[in-house]
């Protein structure tokens, strides 16, 4: 009979299940660390990119381990079922020939097989829960990463806008004497207008009309020049005011 071989196979299955159980403990530790990480993010603590990368790598590794363990569990289920069928077949074919000791060995083997079967079912349930938890953790991690990246971009945009406003404020501050300049131009314009009026009055009493015309033309040219300067300064001042 192959009872010794069957017992060895059962022991191998139990050893494999023990290894799987250790993997589940590792997965549980990873999930616990991720929950701690989530609390830190929720508490508005500074989380550096290296921490995000480490969490992402840990979750991905845990998902890969879970996939491998799922395949192992499926293989163990097949082996378990084949072993149960083999033991049932041995008992059915040799029921009358088996000694009391053989029957005791088979009963003990069946007991171990039942325990292994229950453990496999428990591990499968825990594996499914772990996978769901890891996928949820991965989704939350991606959302948190997106949120942090969005806040970082918004911060950069606000800093850029603030720098622009600060630059415009400096320009306006440096141009703070625009009103004084405009006042001076207005006074100069009035002075030139008065000069022109005086020249006009002198035209009727002074004989040197050509000289007066020349002076009048020069005064008009100065007036036009001052008017252009005034328009240019007013235009720049309005642009600064609108820009702020």
PDB file of C-alpha atoms in Angstrom:
ATOM      1  CA  UNK A   1       0.000   0.000   0.000  1.00  0.00           C
ATOM      2  CA  UNK A   2       0.993   3.622  -0.487  1.00  0.00           C
ATOM      3  CA  UNK A   3      -0.015   4.880   2.972  1.00  0.00           C
ATOM      4  CA  UNK A   4       3.480   6.102   3.841  1.00  0.00           C
ATOM      5  CA  UNK A   5       3.651   8.052   0.588  1.00  0.00           C
ATOM      6  CA  UNK A   6       0.211   9.502   1.207  1.00  0.00           C
ATOM      7  CA  UNK A   7       1.237  10.604   4.683  1.00  0.00           C
ATOM      8  CA  UNK A   8       4.330  12.298   3.270  1.00  0.00           C
ATOM      9  CA  UNK A   9       2.186  14.058   0.682  1.00  0.00           C
ATOM     10  CA  UNK A  10      -0.157  15.227   3.427  1.00  0.00           C
ATOM     11  CA  UNK A  11       2.778  16.553   5.455  1.00  0.00           C
ATOM     12  CA  UNK A  12       4.045  18.361   2.355  1.00  0.00           C
ATOM     13  CA  UNK A  13       0.625  19.931   1.884  1.00  0.00           C
ATOM     14  CA  UNK A  14       0.599  21.070   5.509  1.00  0.00           C
ATOM     15  CA  UNK A  15       4.086  22.548   5.075  1.00  0.00           C
ATOM     16  CA  UNK A  16       2.902  24.382   1.969  1.00  0.00           C
ATOM     17  CA  UNK A  17      -0.097  25.715   3.853  1.00  0.00           C
ATOM     18  CA  UNK A  18       2.183  26.920   6.648  1.00  0.00           C
ATOM     19  CA  UNK A  19       4.284  28.822   4.103  1.00  0.00           C
ATOM     20  CA  UNK A  20       1.124  30.379   2.656  1.00  0.00           C
ATOM     21  CA  UNK A  21       0.059  31.384   6.148  1.00  0.00           C
ATOM     22  CA  UNK A  22       3.383  33.184   6.618  1.00  0.00           C
ATOM     23  CA  UNK A  23       2.776  35.024   3.325  1.00  0.00           C
ATOM     24  CA  UNK A  24      -0.620  36.158   4.595  1.00  0.00           C
ATOM     25  CA  UNK A  25       1.035  37.540   7.710  1.00  0.00           C
ATOM     26  CA  UNK A  26       3.365  39.533   5.458  1.00  0.00           C
ATOM     27  CA  UNK A  27       0.399  40.821   3.452  1.00  0.00           C
ATOM     28  CA  UNK A  28      -1.352  41.818   6.668  1.00  0.00           C
ATOM     29  CA  UNK A  29       1.719  43.783   7.769  1.00  0.00           C
ATOM     30  CA  UNK A  30       1.819  45.569   4.406  1.00  0.00           C
ATOM     31  CA  UNK A  31      -1.848  46.532   4.693  1.00  0.00           C
ATOM     32  CA  UNK A  32      -1.302  47.741   8.260  1.00  0.00           C
ATOM     33  CA  UNK A  33       1.576  49.969   7.138  1.00  0.00           C
ATOM     34  CA  UNK A  34      -0.549  51.334   4.322  1.00  0.00           C
ATOM     35  CA  UNK A  35      -3.339  52.220   6.757  1.00  0.00           C
ATOM     36  CA  UNK A  36      -0.778  54.062   8.868  1.00  0.00           C
ATOM     37  CA  UNK A  37       0.378  55.843   5.727  1.00  0.00           C
ATOM     38  CA  UNK A  38      -3.235  56.827   4.955  1.00  0.00           C
ATOM     39  CA  UNK A  39      -3.620  58.298   8.444  1.00  0.00           C
ATOM     40  CA  UNK A  40      -0.497  60.396   7.914  1.00  0.00           C
ATOM     41  CA  UNK A  41      -1.849  61.738   4.614  1.00  0.00           C
ATOM     42  CA  UNK A  42      -5.246  62.462   6.168  1.00  0.00           C
ATOM     43  CA  UNK A  43      -3.475  64.321   8.962  1.00  0.00           C
ATOM     44  CA  UNK A  44      -1.895  66.666   6.379  1.00  0.00           C
ATOM     45  CA  UNK A  45       1.614  65.487   7.216  1.00  0.00           C
ATOM     46  CA  UNK A  46       4.301  66.000   4.595  1.00  0.00           C
ATOM     47  CA  UNK A  47       4.670  62.818   2.521  1.00  0.00           C
ATOM     48  CA  UNK A  48       7.673  62.801   0.245  1.00  0.00           C
ATOM     49  CA  UNK A  49       7.613  61.180  -3.236  1.00  0.00           C
ATOM     50  CA  UNK A  50       9.962  58.416  -2.057  1.00  0.00           C
ATOM     51  CA  UNK A  51       7.336  57.275   0.463  1.00  0.00           C
ATOM     52  CA  UNK A  52       4.671  57.201  -2.250  1.00  0.00           C
ATOM     53  CA  UNK A  53       6.952  55.152  -4.493  1.00  0.00           C
ATOM     54  CA  UNK A  54       7.718  52.724  -1.649  1.00  0.00           C
ATOM     55  CA  UNK A  55       4.015  52.241  -0.873  1.00  0.00           C
ATOM     56  CA  UNK A  56       3.183  51.709  -4.530  1.00  0.00           C
ATOM     57  CA  UNK A  57       5.974  49.144  -4.883  1.00  0.00           C
ATOM     58  CA  UNK A  58       4.871  47.333  -1.707  1.00  0.00           C
ATOM     59  CA  UNK A  59       1.254  47.107  -2.852  1.00  0.00           C
ATOM     60  CA  UNK A  60       2.266  45.890  -6.305  1.00  0.00           C
ATOM     61  CA  UNK A  61       4.572  43.267  -4.785  1.00  0.00           C
ATOM     62  CA  UNK A  62       1.843  42.137  -2.417  1.00  0.00           C
ATOM     63  CA  UNK A  63      -0.602  41.771  -5.307  1.00  0.00           C
ATOM     64  CA  UNK A  64       1.959  39.685  -7.195  1.00  0.00           C
ATOM     65  CA  UNK A  65       2.489  37.491  -4.127  1.00  0.00           C
ATOM     66  CA  UNK A  66      -1.262  37.086  -3.813  1.00  0.00           C
ATOM     67  CA  UNK A  67      -1.531  35.974  -7.439  1.00  0.00           C
ATOM     68  CA  UNK A  68       1.237  33.422  -6.890  1.00  0.00           C
ATOM     69  CA  UNK A  69      -0.403  32.177  -3.692  1.00  0.00           C
ATOM     70  CA  UNK A  70      -3.720  31.856  -5.506  1.00  0.00           C
ATOM     71  CA  UNK A  71      -2.093  29.525  -8.049  1.00  0.00           C
ATOM     72  CA  UNK A  72      -0.468  27.564  -5.241  1.00  0.00           C
ATOM     73  CA  UNK A  73      -3.799  27.198  -3.479  1.00  0.00           C
ATOM     74  CA  UNK A  74      -5.399  25.926  -6.667  1.00  0.00           C
ATOM     75  CA  UNK A  75      -2.634  23.344  -7.036  1.00  0.00           C
ATOM     76  CA  UNK A  76      -3.055  22.309  -3.408  1.00  0.00           C
ATOM     77  CA  UNK A  77      -6.798  21.911  -3.923  1.00  0.00           C
ATOM     78  CA  UNK A  78      -6.136  19.557  -6.846  1.00  0.00           C
ATOM     79  CA  UNK A  79      -3.579  17.567  -4.844  1.00  0.00           C
ATOM     80  CA  UNK A  80      -5.892  17.458  -1.842  1.00  0.00           C
ATOM     81  CA  UNK A  81      -8.781  16.172  -3.925  1.00  0.00           C
ATOM     82  CA  UNK A  82      -6.595  13.538  -5.629  1.00  0.00           C
ATOM     83  CA  UNK A  83      -5.269  12.396  -2.258  1.00  0.00           C
ATOM     84  CA  UNK A  84      -8.764  12.137  -0.781  1.00  0.00           C
ATOM     85  CA  UNK A  85      -9.916  10.128  -3.786  1.00  0.00           C
ATOM     86  CA  UNK A  86      -6.887   7.836  -3.484  1.00  0.00           C
ATOM     87  CA  UNK A  87      -7.469   7.180   0.210  1.00  0.00           C
ATOM     88  CA  UNK A  88     -11.166   6.508  -0.416  1.00  0.00           C
ATOM     89  CA  UNK A  89     -10.263   4.125  -3.210  1.00  0.00           C
ATOM     90  CA  UNK A  90      -7.747   2.247  -1.027  1.00  0.00           C
ATOM     91  CA  UNK A  91     -10.291   1.808   1.720  1.00  0.00           C
ATOM     92  CA  UNK A  92     -13.004   0.682  -0.717  1.00  0.00           C
ATOM     93  CA  UNK A  93     -10.799  -1.865  -2.454  1.00  0.00           C
ATOM     94  CA  UNK A  94      -9.071  -3.237   0.644  1.00  0.00           C
ATOM     95  CA  UNK A  95     -11.630  -2.775   3.365  1.00  0.00           C
ATOM     96  CA  UNK A  96     -11.663  -6.452   4.411  1.00  0.00           C
ATOM     97  CA  UNK A  97      -7.910  -6.881   4.076  1.00  0.00           C
ATOM     98  CA  UNK A  98      -6.961  -3.877   6.186  1.00  0.00           C
ATOM     99  CA  UNK A  99      -5.777  -4.478   9.689  1.00  0.00           C
ATOM    100  CA  UNK A 100      -6.953  -2.446  12.646  1.00  0.00           C
ATOM    101  CA  UNK A 101      -3.667  -0.559  12.537  1.00  0.00           C
ATOM    102  CA  UNK A 102      -4.113   0.234   8.819  1.00  0.00           C
ATOM    103  CA  UNK A 103      -7.636   1.470   9.463  1.00  0.00           C
ATOM    104  CA  UNK A 104      -6.322   3.684  12.240  1.00  0.00           C
ATOM    105  CA  UNK A 105      -3.670   5.068   9.891  1.00  0.00           C
ATOM    106  CA  UNK A 106      -6.270   5.787   7.226  1.00  0.00           C
ATOM    107  CA  UNK A 107      -8.562   7.467   9.750  1.00  0.00           C
ATOM    108  CA  UNK A 108      -5.685   9.595  10.947  1.00  0.00           C
ATOM    109  CA  UNK A 109      -4.839  10.479   7.341  1.00  0.00           C
ATOM    110  CA  UNK A 110      -8.462  11.401   6.657  1.00  0.00           C
ATOM    111  CA  UNK A 111      -8.472  13.620   9.741  1.00  0.00           C
ATOM    112  CA  UNK A 112      -5.351  15.412   8.524  1.00  0.00           C
ATOM    113  CA  UNK A 113      -6.851  15.739   5.065  1.00  0.00           C
ATOM    114  CA  UNK A 114     -10.019  17.262   6.526  1.00  0.00           C
ATOM    115  CA  UNK A 115      -7.975  19.752   8.532  1.00  0.00           C
ATOM    116  CA  UNK A 116      -5.926  20.611   5.446  1.00  0.00           C
ATOM    117  CA  UNK A 117      -9.119  21.052   3.452  1.00  0.00           C
ATOM    118  CA  UNK A 118     -10.530  23.427   6.061  1.00  0.00           C
ATOM    119  CA  UNK A 119      -7.263  25.367   6.197  1.00  0.00           C
ATOM    120  CA  UNK A 120      -7.188  25.662   2.401  1.00  0.00           C
ATOM    121  CA  UNK A 121     -10.725  27.061   2.416  1.00  0.00           C
ATOM    122  CA  UNK A 122      -9.802  29.509   5.177  1.00  0.00           C
ATOM    123  CA  UNK A 123      -6.685  30.620   3.317  1.00  0.00           C
ATOM    124  CA  UNK A 124      -8.641  31.035   0.098  1.00  0.00           C
ATOM    125  CA  UNK A 125     -11.173  33.283   1.874  1.00  0.00           C
ATOM    126  CA  UNK A 126      -8.367  35.278   3.492  1.00  0.00           C
ATOM    127  CA  UNK A 127      -6.558  35.523   0.161  1.00  0.00           C
ATOM    128  CA  UNK A 128      -9.667  36.930  -1.524  1.00  0.00           C
ATOM    129  CA  UNK A 129     -10.046  39.462   1.298  1.00  0.00           C
ATOM    130  CA  UNK A 130      -6.370  40.393   1.039  1.00  0.00           C
ATOM    131  CA  UNK A 131      -6.600  40.897  -2.719  1.00  0.00           C
ATOM    132  CA  UNK A 132      -9.678  43.093  -2.328  1.00  0.00           C
ATOM    133  CA  UNK A 133      -7.929  45.059   0.400  1.00  0.00           C
ATOM    134  CA  UNK A 134      -4.792  45.481  -1.685  1.00  0.00           C
ATOM    135  CA  UNK A 135      -6.745  46.612  -4.728  1.00  0.00           C
ATOM    136  CA  UNK A 136      -8.638  49.093  -2.578  1.00  0.00           C
ATOM    137  CA  UNK A 137      -5.358  50.270  -1.083  1.00  0.00           C
ATOM    138  CA  UNK A 138      -3.871  50.650  -4.564  1.00  0.00           C
ATOM    139  CA  UNK A 139      -6.874  52.697  -5.677  1.00  0.00           C
ATOM    140  CA  UNK A 140      -6.693  54.943  -2.612  1.00  0.00           C
ATOM    141  CA  UNK A 141      -2.969  55.378  -3.067  1.00  0.00           C
ATOM    142  CA  UNK A 142      -3.501  56.444  -6.677  1.00  0.00           C
ATOM    143  CA  UNK A 143      -6.217  58.895  -5.591  1.00  0.00           C
ATOM    144  CA  UNK A 144      -4.009  60.358  -2.872  1.00  0.00           C
ATOM    145  CA  UNK A 145      -1.109  60.649  -5.290  1.00  0.00           C
ATOM    146  CA  UNK A 146      -3.382  62.418  -7.804  1.00  0.00           C
ATOM    147  CA  UNK A 147      -4.651  64.753  -5.075  1.00  0.00           C
ATOM    148  CA  UNK A 148      -1.152  65.617  -3.896  1.00  0.00           C
ATOM    149  CA  UNK A 149       0.035  66.177  -7.471  1.00  0.00           C
ATOM    150  CA  UNK A 150      -2.990  68.404  -8.135  1.00  0.00           C
ATOM    151  CA  UNK A 151      -2.302  70.437  -4.994  1.00  0.00           C
ATOM    152  CA  UNK A 152       1.349  70.754  -5.994  1.00  0.00           C
ATOM    153  CA  UNK A 153       0.417  72.054  -9.454  1.00  0.00           C
ATOM    154  CA  UNK A 154      -2.129  74.447  -7.926  1.00  0.00           C
ATOM    155  CA  UNK A 155       0.548  75.704  -5.522  1.00  0.00           C
ATOM    156  CA  UNK A 156       2.965  76.305  -8.405  1.00  0.00           C
ATOM    157  CA  UNK A 157       0.257  78.135 -10.358  1.00  0.00           C
ATOM    158  CA  UNK A 158      -0.561  80.351  -7.372  1.00  0.00           C
ATOM    159  CA  UNK A 159       3.132  81.103  -6.864  1.00  0.00           C
ATOM    160  CA  UNK A 160       3.423  82.034 -10.535  1.00  0.00           C
ATOM    161  CA  UNK A 161       0.385  84.331 -10.363  1.00  0.00           C
ATOM    162  CA  UNK A 162       1.675  85.905  -7.161  1.00  0.00           C
ATOM    163  CA  UNK A 163       5.072  86.556  -8.744  1.00  0.00           C
ATOM    164  CA  UNK A 164       3.339  88.177 -11.722  1.00  0.00           C
ATOM    165  CA  UNK A 165       1.218  90.384  -9.467  1.00  0.00           C
ATOM    166  CA  UNK A 166       4.290  91.300  -7.430  1.00  0.00           C
ATOM    167  CA  UNK A 167       6.133  92.299 -10.602  1.00  0.00           C
ATOM    168  CA  UNK A 168       3.195  94.408 -11.746  1.00  0.00           C
ATOM    169  CA  UNK A 169       3.019  96.037  -8.320  1.00  0.00           C
ATOM    170  CA  UNK A 170       6.716  96.923  -8.547  1.00  0.00           C
ATOM    171  CA  UNK A 171       6.168  98.440 -11.986  1.00  0.00           C
ATOM    172  CA  UNK A 172       3.246 100.475 -10.703  1.00  0.00           C
ATOM    173  CA  UNK A 173       5.238 101.553  -7.657  1.00  0.00           C
ATOM    174  CA  UNK A 174       8.141 102.629  -9.856  1.00  0.00           C
ATOM    175  CA  UNK A 175       5.686 104.564 -12.013  1.00  0.00           C
ATOM    176  CA  UNK A 176       4.158 106.252  -8.973  1.00  0.00           C
ATOM    177  CA  UNK A 177       5.343 109.694 -10.199  1.00  0.00           C
ATOM    178  CA  UNK A 178       3.247 109.434 -13.382  1.00  0.00           C
ATOM    179  CA  UNK A 179       0.616 111.780 -11.975  1.00  0.00           C
ATOM    180  CA  UNK A 180       3.291 114.358 -11.142  1.00  0.00           C
ATOM    181  CA  UNK A 181       4.749 114.073 -14.633  1.00  0.00           C
ATOM    182  CA  UNK A 182       1.307 114.556 -16.174  1.00  0.00           C
ATOM    183  CA  UNK A 183       0.753 117.605 -13.968  1.00  0.00           C
ATOM    184  CA  UNK A 184       4.074 119.059 -15.069  1.00  0.00           C
ATOM    185  CA  UNK A 185       3.171 118.499 -18.717  1.00  0.00           C
ATOM    186  CA  UNK A 186      -0.170 120.155 -18.172  1.00  0.00           C
ATOM    187  CA  UNK A 187       1.516 123.173 -16.606  1.00  0.00           C
ATOM    188  CA  UNK A 188       4.017 123.317 -19.466  1.00  0.00           C
ATOM    189  CA  UNK A 189       1.184 123.121 -21.943  1.00  0.00           C
ATOM    190  CA  UNK A 190      -0.608 126.013 -20.238  1.00  0.00           C
ATOM    191  CA  UNK A 191       2.624 128.023 -20.239  1.00  0.00           C
ATOM    192  CA  UNK A 192       3.059 127.449 -23.974  1.00  0.00           C
ATOM    193  CA  UNK A 193      -0.551 128.382 -24.636  1.00  0.00           C
ATOM    194  CA  UNK A 194      -0.070 131.608 -22.699  1.00  0.00           C
ATOM    195  CA  UNK A 195       3.105 132.284 -24.674  1.00  0.00           C
ATOM    196  CA  UNK A 196       1.235 131.792 -27.935  1.00  0.00           C
ATOM    197  CA  UNK A 197      -1.513 134.130 -26.814  1.00  0.00           C
ATOM    198  CA  UNK A 198       1.085 136.747 -25.907  1.00  0.00           C
ATOM    199  CA  UNK A 199       2.689 136.385 -29.297  1.00  0.00           C
ATOM    200  CA  UNK A 200      -0.665 136.820 -30.946  1.00  0.00           C
ATOM    201  CA  UNK A 201      -1.195 140.046 -29.012  1.00  0.00           C
ATOM    202  CA  UNK A 202       2.249 141.315 -29.965  1.00  0.00           C
ATOM    203  CA  UNK A 203       1.598 140.692 -33.667  1.00  0.00           C
ATOM    204  CA  UNK A 204      -0.538 143.785 -33.891  1.00  0.00           C
ATOM    205  CA  UNK A 205       2.071 146.063 -32.293  1.00  0.00           C
ATOM    206  CA  UNK A 206       5.494 144.728 -33.284  1.00  0.00           C
ATOM    207  CA  UNK A 207       6.851 145.295 -36.754  1.00  0.00           C
ATOM    208  CA  UNK A 208       9.051 142.203 -36.976  1.00  0.00           C
ATOM    209  CA  UNK A 209       6.257 139.873 -37.949  1.00  0.00           C
ATOM    210  CA  UNK A 210       8.544 137.233 -39.477  1.00  0.00           C
ATOM    211  CA  UNK A 211      10.436 136.776 -36.230  1.00  0.00           C
ATOM    212  CA  UNK A 212       7.201 136.472 -34.320  1.00  0.00           C
ATOM    213  CA  UNK A 213       5.915 133.908 -36.773  1.00  0.00           C
ATOM    214  CA  UNK A 214       9.094 131.904 -36.301  1.00  0.00           C
ATOM    215  CA  UNK A 215       8.754 132.067 -32.537  1.00  0.00           C
ATOM    216  CA  UNK A 216       5.085 131.165 -32.805  1.00  0.00           C
ATOM    217  CA  UNK A 217       5.898 128.145 -34.982  1.00  0.00           C
ATOM    218  CA  UNK A 218       8.542 126.983 -32.490  1.00  0.00           C
ATOM    219  CA  UNK A 219       6.067 127.330 -29.645  1.00  0.00           C
ATOM    220  CA  UNK A 220       3.472 125.295 -31.571  1.00  0.00           C
ATOM    221  CA  UNK A 221       6.034 122.571 -32.234  1.00  0.00           C
ATOM    222  CA  UNK A 222       6.926 122.404 -28.552  1.00  0.00           C
ATOM    223  CA  UNK A 223       3.247 122.198 -27.693  1.00  0.00           C
ATOM    224  CA  UNK A 224       2.725 119.297 -30.111  1.00  0.00           C
ATOM    225  CA  UNK A 225       5.765 117.528 -28.693  1.00  0.00           C
ATOM    226  CA  UNK A 226       4.533 117.913 -25.140  1.00  0.00           C
ATOM    227  CA  UNK A 227       1.072 116.686 -26.167  1.00  0.00           C
ATOM    228  CA  UNK A 228       2.568 113.524 -27.677  1.00  0.00           C
ATOM    229  CA  UNK A 229       4.610 112.893 -24.548  1.00  0.00           C
ATOM    230  CA  UNK A 230       1.511 113.371 -22.406  1.00  0.00           C
ATOM    231  CA  UNK A 231      -0.511 110.926 -24.529  1.00  0.00           C
ATOM    232  CA  UNK A 232       2.284 108.338 -24.353  1.00  0.00           C
ATOM    233  CA  UNK A 233       2.558 108.602 -20.552  1.00  0.00           C
ATOM    234  CA  UNK A 234      -1.230 108.459 -20.128  1.00  0.00           C
ATOM    235  CA  UNK A 235      -1.357 105.332 -22.305  1.00  0.00           C
ATOM    236  CA  UNK A 236       1.361 103.558 -20.280  1.00  0.00           C
ATOM    237  CA  UNK A 237      -0.290 104.569 -17.017  1.00  0.00           C
ATOM    238  CA  UNK A 238      -3.656 103.189 -18.126  1.00  0.00           C
ATOM    239  CA  UNK A 239      -2.016  99.928 -19.225  1.00  0.00           C
ATOM    240  CA  UNK A 240      -0.445  99.520 -15.794  1.00  0.00           C
ATOM    241  CA  UNK A 241      -3.706 100.292 -14.022  1.00  0.00           C
ATOM    242  CA  UNK A 242      -5.690  97.840 -16.176  1.00  0.00           C
ATOM    243  CA  UNK A 243      -2.997  95.162 -15.781  1.00  0.00           C
ATOM    244  CA  UNK A 244      -3.171  95.350 -11.990  1.00  0.00           C
TER     245      UNK A 244
END
